[in-house]
Coordinates of C-alpha atoms in Angstrom, one line a residue:
M1 CA -80.4 -68.9 40.8
A2 CA -81.6 -71.9 38.7
P3 CA -79.8 -75.2 39.7
L4 CA -76.6 -76.0 37.7
K5 CA -77.3 -78.4 34.9
V6 CA -74.2 -80.9 34.7
L7 CA -73.2 -83.6 32.4
I8 CA -70.7 -86.2 33.6
I9 CA -69.2 -88.5 31.0
G10 CA -67.7 -91.6 32.7
G11 CA -69.0 -94.0 35.4
G12 CA -65.8 -94.9 37.0
I13 CA -64.5 -93.6 40.2
A14 CA -64.3 -89.8 39.6
G15 CA -67.6 -89.4 37.9
P16 CA -69.9 -90.8 40.5
A17 CA -67.9 -89.0 43.2
A18 CA -68.3 -85.6 41.3
A19 CA -72.1 -86.4 41.1
Y20 CA -72.1 -86.9 44.9
W21 CA -70.4 -83.5 45.6
L22 CA -72.3 -81.4 43.0
L23 CA -75.6 -82.6 44.6
R24 CA -74.5 -80.5 47.6
I25 CA -74.9 -77.6 45.7
G26 CA -78.5 -78.6 44.2
A27 CA -77.1 -79.3 40.7
H28 CA -79.1 -81.4 38.3
I29 CA -77.0 -84.2 37.0
T30 CA -76.7 -86.5 34.1
L31 CA -74.2 -89.2 34.4
V32 CA -73.3 -91.2 31.1
E33 CA -71.5 -94.5 30.8
R34 CA -70.8 -95.9 27.4
A35 CA -70.8 -99.5 29.1
P36 CA -74.4 -101.0 29.1
Q37 CA -74.4 -101.3 33.0
V38 CA -72.2 -100.1 36.1
R39 CA -68.7 -101.6 35.4
A40 CA -68.2 -103.4 38.4
S41 CA -65.3 -105.2 37.3
G42 CA -61.5 -104.4 37.7
Q43 CA -58.5 -105.2 39.8
Q44 CA -58.0 -104.7 43.5
V45 CA -57.3 -101.2 44.4
D46 CA -56.4 -99.3 47.5
M47 CA -57.2 -96.0 49.3
R48 CA -54.1 -94.1 50.1
G49 CA -53.2 -90.6 51.4
Q50 CA -55.7 -87.9 51.5
G51 CA -58.3 -90.1 49.6
V52 CA -58.7 -91.7 53.4
P53 CA -60.1 -88.7 55.1
L54 CA -62.3 -88.0 51.8
M55 CA -63.6 -91.3 52.0
K56 CA -64.5 -90.7 55.6
K57 CA -66.0 -87.2 54.8
M58 CA -68.3 -89.0 52.1
G59 CA -69.5 -91.3 54.8
I60 CA -68.3 -94.5 52.9
E61 CA -65.8 -95.8 55.4
E62 CA -67.8 -98.5 56.7
A63 CA -69.0 -99.6 53.3
V64 CA -65.6 -99.8 52.1
K65 CA -64.5 -101.9 55.0
A66 CA -67.4 -104.3 54.8
A67 CA -66.2 -104.8 51.0
S68 CA -62.5 -104.8 51.8
V69 CA -60.3 -107.5 50.8
H70 CA -58.3 -108.9 53.9
E71 CA -54.7 -109.2 52.5
P72 CA -51.9 -109.9 55.2
G73 CA -49.4 -108.3 53.2
M74 CA -47.0 -108.8 50.0
Q75 CA -44.3 -111.3 49.4
L76 CA -41.7 -111.6 46.9
I77 CA -40.8 -115.3 45.6
D78 CA -38.3 -116.8 43.2
R79 CA -39.2 -119.0 40.2
H80 CA -39.3 -122.1 42.4
G81 CA -41.9 -120.5 44.7
N82 CA -39.3 -119.8 47.7
I83 CA -40.3 -116.7 49.6
K84 CA -37.6 -114.1 49.6
A85 CA -39.3 -111.2 51.4
F86 CA -42.5 -110.4 53.0
F87 CA -44.0 -107.0 53.7
P88 CA -47.0 -107.1 56.2
V89 CA -49.9 -104.7 55.9
A90 CA -49.2 -101.4 58.0
E91 CA -50.8 -101.5 61.5
S92 CA -54.1 -100.0 61.4
G93 CA -54.4 -96.2 62.4
S94 CA -50.7 -95.8 62.1
G95 CA -51.0 -93.4 59.3
R96 CA -48.4 -95.4 57.2
Q97 CA -48.8 -97.4 54.0
G98 CA -47.2 -100.2 52.4
F99 CA -47.8 -102.2 49.3
T100 CA -51.1 -103.3 50.9
S101 CA -53.1 -100.5 52.3
E102 CA -55.3 -100.8 55.1
Y103 CA -58.3 -99.9 52.6
E104 CA -58.1 -102.8 50.0
I105 CA -61.0 -103.2 47.7
M106 CA -62.2 -104.5 44.2
R107 CA -62.6 -101.9 42.0
G108 CA -65.9 -102.8 41.0
D109 CA -67.1 -102.9 44.7
L110 CA -65.9 -99.3 45.1
V111 CA -67.7 -98.4 42.0
K112 CA -71.0 -99.7 43.4
I113 CA -70.6 -98.2 46.4
L114 CA -70.1 -94.6 44.7
Y115 CA -73.1 -95.2 42.5
S116 CA -75.4 -96.1 45.7
L117 CA -74.7 -92.6 46.9
T118 CA -76.8 -91.1 44.0
E119 CA -78.9 -93.8 42.3
N120 CA -82.2 -93.1 43.7
H121 CA -81.6 -89.2 44.0
P122 CA -84.3 -87.5 41.9
N123 CA -81.8 -85.0 40.6
V124 CA -79.6 -87.5 39.1
R125 CA -80.0 -89.4 35.8
H126 CA -77.9 -92.5 35.3
L127 CA -77.8 -93.2 31.4
F128 CA -76.0 -96.5 30.3
N129 CA -75.0 -97.4 26.9
T130 CA -74.6 -93.9 26.1
T131 CA -72.1 -91.5 24.8
I132 CA -71.8 -88.0 23.1
K133 CA -70.9 -87.2 19.4
G134 CA -69.7 -83.8 20.1
F135 CA -70.2 -80.4 21.7
T136 CA -70.1 -76.5 21.3
Q137 CA -70.2 -74.0 23.9
D138 CA -71.0 -70.2 24.0
D139 CA -68.3 -67.6 24.4
E140 CA -66.8 -67.4 27.8
S141 CA -68.2 -63.9 28.2
D142 CA -71.7 -64.9 27.7
P143 CA -73.0 -64.7 31.3
H144 CA -75.8 -67.2 30.3
G145 CA -73.5 -69.4 28.2
K146 CA -74.2 -73.1 27.8
V147 CA -72.3 -76.4 26.4
H148 CA -74.6 -77.6 23.6
V149 CA -73.9 -81.5 23.7
T150 CA -75.0 -83.8 20.9
F151 CA -75.6 -87.4 22.0
Q152 CA -75.0 -90.7 19.9
D153 CA -78.9 -90.6 19.2
D154 CA -78.3 -87.2 17.7
H155 CA -80.5 -85.4 20.3
V156 CA -79.0 -82.1 21.8
E157 CA -79.0 -80.9 25.3
D158 CA -77.6 -77.8 27.1
F159 CA -75.6 -78.0 30.2
D160 CA -73.9 -75.3 32.3
L161 CA -70.9 -77.6 33.0
V162 CA -69.5 -80.7 31.2
I163 CA -67.0 -83.2 33.1
G164 CA -64.9 -85.6 31.3
A165 CA -64.1 -88.5 33.5
D166 CA -63.7 -90.8 30.9
G167 CA -60.2 -92.2 31.5
T168 CA -56.6 -92.2 30.1
G169 CA -58.0 -92.3 26.5
S170 CA -60.8 -89.7 27.0
R171 CA -62.8 -88.8 24.1
T172 CA -64.0 -85.9 26.0
R173 CA -60.5 -84.6 26.3
R174 CA -59.8 -85.0 22.5
M175 CA -63.0 -83.0 21.7
M176 CA -62.2 -80.4 24.2
L177 CA -58.6 -80.0 23.0
G178 CA -59.8 -79.8 19.3
E179 CA -58.7 -81.0 16.0
G180 CA -54.7 -81.2 15.6
A181 CA -54.0 -81.1 19.3
P182 CA -51.2 -83.4 20.3
D183 CA -52.1 -86.6 22.1
P184 CA -51.1 -85.8 25.8
R185 CA -50.5 -89.5 26.7
R186 CA -46.8 -90.4 27.1
Q187 CA -45.9 -94.0 27.0
M188 CA -43.7 -95.1 29.8
G189 CA -42.2 -98.3 28.2
G190 CA -44.2 -101.1 29.8
Y191 CA -47.4 -102.8 30.3
I192 CA -49.7 -103.6 33.1
G193 CA -52.5 -106.3 33.1
Y194 CA -54.7 -108.6 35.2
F195 CA -57.1 -111.6 34.7
S196 CA -58.7 -114.2 36.9
V197 CA -58.0 -117.7 37.1
P198 CA -59.8 -120.8 39.1
T199 CA -58.3 -121.0 42.3
N200 CA -55.9 -124.0 43.5
P201 CA -55.6 -125.1 47.1
G202 CA -52.0 -123.9 47.5
D203 CA -52.8 -120.3 46.2
S204 CA -51.7 -117.7 49.0
D205 CA -53.8 -115.0 50.5
R206 CA -50.9 -112.7 50.5
A207 CA -50.3 -110.7 47.3
T208 CA -47.3 -112.8 45.6
F209 CA -45.1 -111.4 43.1
C210 CA -42.4 -113.4 41.1
H211 CA -39.6 -111.6 39.1
L212 CA -38.7 -113.1 35.9
P213 CA -35.7 -112.2 33.6
G214 CA -36.5 -109.9 30.7
A215 CA -38.1 -107.2 33.0
R216 CA -41.2 -109.1 33.7
I217 CA -43.2 -109.6 36.9
I218 CA -46.0 -112.1 37.5
G219 CA -48.3 -112.0 40.7
T220 CA -51.3 -113.0 42.3
R221 CA -53.9 -111.6 44.7
K222 CA -57.1 -113.2 46.4
D223 CA -60.3 -111.3 47.1
V224 CA -62.7 -114.4 46.8
P225 CA -62.0 -118.0 47.6
E226 CA -63.1 -119.4 44.2
L227 CA -60.6 -117.1 42.1
T228 CA -57.1 -116.1 42.0
R229 CA -56.3 -112.8 40.2
V230 CA -53.3 -112.8 38.1
Y231 CA -51.3 -109.5 37.6
M232 CA -48.7 -108.8 35.0
I233 CA -46.2 -105.9 34.8
F234 CA -43.5 -106.0 32.2
R235 CA -41.2 -103.4 30.6
G236 CA -40.1 -102.9 27.2
R237 CA -41.8 -102.5 23.6
K238 CA -43.8 -105.5 22.5
P239 CA -44.8 -105.1 18.9
S240 CA -46.7 -108.2 18.8
L241 CA -48.8 -107.2 21.8
D242 CA -49.2 -103.6 20.6
A243 CA -50.6 -105.1 17.4
A244 CA -53.1 -107.3 19.1
L245 CA -54.3 -104.5 21.2
E246 CA -54.6 -102.5 18.2
S247 CA -56.9 -105.5 16.6
G248 CA -59.1 -105.6 19.8
D249 CA -59.6 -109.2 19.3
L250 CA -59.6 -110.9 22.8
T251 CA -58.2 -114.4 21.5
T252 CA -55.1 -112.6 19.9
I253 CA -54.5 -110.6 22.8
K254 CA -54.7 -113.5 24.8
K255 CA -52.1 -115.4 22.8
A256 CA -49.7 -112.3 22.6
V257 CA -49.7 -112.3 26.5
A258 CA -49.1 -116.0 26.8
E259 CA -46.0 -115.9 24.5
I260 CA -44.5 -113.5 27.0
Y261 CA -44.8 -115.6 30.0
Q262 CA -44.9 -119.1 28.9
G263 CA -42.1 -121.3 30.4
G264 CA -41.3 -118.4 32.7
G265 CA -41.4 -120.5 36.0
W266 CA -43.2 -120.7 39.1
E267 CA -47.0 -121.0 38.1
C268 CA -46.5 -119.4 34.6
D269 CA -47.6 -122.3 32.6
R270 CA -50.6 -122.9 34.7
F271 CA -51.6 -119.4 34.4
M272 CA -51.0 -119.1 30.7
H273 CA -53.1 -122.3 30.1
A274 CA -56.0 -120.6 32.1
L275 CA -55.5 -117.4 30.1
L276 CA -56.2 -119.2 26.8
H277 CA -58.7 -121.7 27.9
A278 CA -60.6 -120.9 31.2
P279 CA -63.7 -118.6 30.9
E280 CA -62.8 -116.9 33.9
A281 CA -59.8 -115.3 32.1
D282 CA -62.2 -113.6 29.9
D283 CA -61.9 -110.5 32.1
L284 CA -58.4 -110.0 30.6
Y285 CA -57.4 -106.2 30.8
I286 CA -54.0 -105.0 29.8
T287 CA -52.8 -101.5 28.9
P288 CA -49.6 -99.9 28.1
I289 CA -48.3 -98.0 31.4
Q290 CA -48.8 -94.2 30.2
E291 CA -49.0 -90.8 31.8
V292 CA -51.3 -87.8 30.9
H293 CA -49.2 -84.6 30.5
L294 CA -51.4 -81.7 29.7
P295 CA -49.9 -78.3 29.4
P296 CA -50.5 -76.0 32.5
G297 CA -54.1 -74.3 32.2
S298 CA -55.5 -76.9 30.0
W299 CA -57.4 -79.3 32.2
S300 CA -60.4 -77.1 31.2
K301 CA -61.7 -75.1 28.4
G302 CA -64.7 -72.7 29.3
R303 CA -67.4 -74.8 30.7
V304 CA -65.7 -78.2 30.1
V305 CA -63.3 -79.8 32.4
L306 CA -61.4 -83.0 32.8
L307 CA -61.3 -85.2 35.9
G308 CA -59.3 -88.1 37.1
D309 CA -57.2 -90.1 34.8
A310 CA -58.5 -87.9 31.8
A311 CA -56.5 -85.1 33.3
H312 CA -53.6 -86.4 34.9
C313 CA -53.2 -90.2 34.6
H314 CA -50.1 -92.0 36.2
T315 CA -50.9 -95.8 35.2
A316 CA -50.2 -98.1 38.3
G317 CA -49.0 -95.1 40.5
G318 CA -50.9 -96.3 43.3
Y319 CA -53.0 -93.2 44.0
G320 CA -55.3 -93.2 41.0
C321 CA -58.6 -94.1 43.1
A322 CA -57.6 -91.5 45.7
W323 CA -56.8 -88.7 43.2
G324 CA -60.2 -89.5 41.5
L325 CA -62.1 -88.9 44.7
V326 CA -60.1 -86.0 45.9
G327 CA -60.2 -84.2 42.4
A328 CA -64.0 -84.6 42.2
Y329 CA -64.1 -82.9 45.7
M330 CA -62.0 -80.2 44.9
L331 CA -63.8 -79.4 41.5
A332 CA -67.1 -79.2 43.1
G333 CA -65.6 -77.2 46.0
E334 CA -64.1 -74.5 43.9
I335 CA -67.3 -73.8 41.9
A336 CA -69.6 -74.1 45.2
T337 CA -67.4 -71.4 46.8
L338 CA -67.7 -69.1 43.9
L339 CA -71.4 -69.6 43.5
K340 CA -71.8 -68.8 47.1
K341 CA -70.6 -65.4 46.5
D342 CA -72.5 -62.6 45.0
G343 CA -71.7 -60.4 42.0
S344 CA -70.8 -62.8 39.4
S345 CA -72.6 -65.1 36.8
P346 CA -73.2 -68.8 37.2
S347 CA -71.2 -69.2 34.0
A348 CA -68.5 -67.0 35.0
D349 CA -68.3 -69.0 38.4
V350 CA -68.3 -72.2 36.6
I351 CA -65.3 -71.3 34.3
Q352 CA -63.2 -69.8 37.1
G353 CA -64.1 -72.7 39.4
C354 CA -62.6 -75.2 36.8
K355 CA -59.4 -73.2 36.5
N356 CA -59.0 -72.8 40.3
Y357 CA -59.3 -76.7 40.7
E358 CA -56.6 -77.4 38.3
E359 CA -54.2 -74.5 39.9
K360 CA -54.7 -76.0 43.4
F361 CA -54.8 -79.7 42.6
R362 CA -52.4 -80.0 39.6
P363 CA -49.3 -79.7 41.6
V364 CA -50.0 -82.8 44.0
A365 CA -52.0 -84.9 41.3
T366 CA -48.9 -84.7 38.9
S367 CA -46.0 -85.1 41.4
M368 CA -45.5 -88.7 40.5
H369 CA -45.2 -87.8 36.9
G370 CA -41.7 -88.6 35.5
G371 CA -38.6 -89.0 37.2
Y372 CA -39.3 -92.5 38.8
E373 CA -38.1 -94.5 35.5
W374 CA -34.8 -95.4 37.4
F375 CA -36.9 -96.6 40.4
E376 CA -39.1 -98.8 37.8
D377 CA -35.9 -100.3 36.4
L378 CA -34.9 -101.3 39.6
L379 CA -38.2 -103.0 40.4
T380 CA -38.2 -104.9 37.1
P381 CA -34.8 -106.2 36.5
K382 CA -33.6 -107.7 33.3
T383 CA -31.3 -110.6 34.4
D384 CA -31.0 -113.2 37.1
L385 CA -28.2 -111.3 38.9
G386 CA -30.5 -108.2 39.0
I387 CA -33.3 -110.2 40.3
W388 CA -31.0 -111.6 43.0
I389 CA -29.9 -108.2 44.1
L390 CA -33.3 -107.1 44.3
H391 CA -34.3 -109.9 46.6
L392 CA -31.3 -109.2 48.6
F393 CA -32.4 -105.5 49.1
A394 CA -35.9 -106.6 49.8
R395 CA -34.9 -108.7 52.6
L396 CA -33.1 -106.1 54.0
A397 CA -36.1 -103.5 53.6
A398 CA -38.4 -106.0 55.2
W399 CA -36.1 -106.2 58.2
L400 CA -35.9 -102.5 58.5
R401 CA -39.6 -102.2 57.6
V402 CA -38.9 -99.5 55.0
G403 CA -41.6 -100.8 52.9
E404 CA -44.0 -98.9 55.1
M405 CA -44.2 -95.2 53.9
S406 CA -46.5 -92.2 54.3
G407 CA -46.3 -91.2 50.7
L408 CA -44.3 -91.7 47.7
D409 CA -42.8 -88.2 47.9
G410 CA -42.9 -85.2 50.2
L411 CA -45.4 -83.2 48.5
T412 CA -47.9 -86.2 48.5
S413 CA -47.4 -87.2 52.1
K414 CA -47.5 -83.5 53.5
W415 CA -50.3 -82.0 51.3
Q416 CA -53.5 -81.7 53.1
L417 CA -57.2 -82.0 52.0
P418 CA -58.7 -78.4 51.7
E419 CA -61.9 -77.6 53.3
Y420 CA -65.0 -76.3 51.7
P421 CA -67.8 -74.9 53.7
A422 CA -69.9 -74.4 50.8
L423 CA -70.2 -78.3 50.5
E424 CA -71.3 -78.9 54.1
K425 CA -74.7 -80.1 54.4
D426 CA -77.1 -77.5 56.0

């Protein structure tokens, strides 16, 4: 049987991970990224749940540890900078998780580690500054069926499998669902963002978060001595920010964000001044908090399948990186398992493998969808009284160590990573 020819669209977390696992079955892979180079930017992320054993299975644990941010924990402060509660990182090897994970790493560093797994492999093409215009595919009943992909330069290539790992706003998903399909993104009534500022001597190496009236949070985290990363979470609709985001103009977006936090207390004025004037703040990223809700059975269509946030995004849920890695492993594993069996065509195995991947992974990947709005409201109080009550409960939680957890729900914490002998190295 000829090797599978696979196109992966999106070079974030899930895409390079899928390339790694599909190489185990001898696939020939083209990985395209619309950015001109590896997108080695982004906020601090962590590895949680079953993402940890999978990271070890991929052989990247030591590389992740070497690049890890050594954050001692998370603290809540008031608008005068007074510490109200502190949650230390969970003890290494305890199996428990807090706000700060044992495996904290900058997103860009993780992306570079994942790329390094395949960047020199003869069966993998990494194409940057590249995207696709569209695709068609042969009927599912065709045992030799292909996906016919038109690239941005109008050349056409045929693939056995196309994977859309291009994020919450996935263009691959839009093409796959077809004209007139409803947008599966659900707005959760808030925004999350981050940017960098020059460090001041007093900036803490703890993750530090300050609640402000109006359901606003501003915080800092540090991964390098010369920069402090500023994080923002706020709830409620902001028409001026929506208009700025729609414009795509960085200066306009910065002004809209600064208006929300200017005069808020603590270091808000310093951070907003840096946002408007410091070149370090040009890495500003801000997005509405969203979930992707696709109907059951619609993560794939024929030989085209969605992976990571394109399939099941839950913005700022804490498991995005882990689920990106796990989903890539399970997709490759389900396809590999069928390919190892006799009596079916490769095309049929790809189609059924994509369906099996969704059936087995969807329940856990979407377990945090919806139902947590009340919890998010508690974490972003609108009034000074609400903030005072939150700090009171935070102090109690810190004393009782209830900030440590094995998972955000029973399904997430109990679910075990499946084993795929078909992906094991010979």
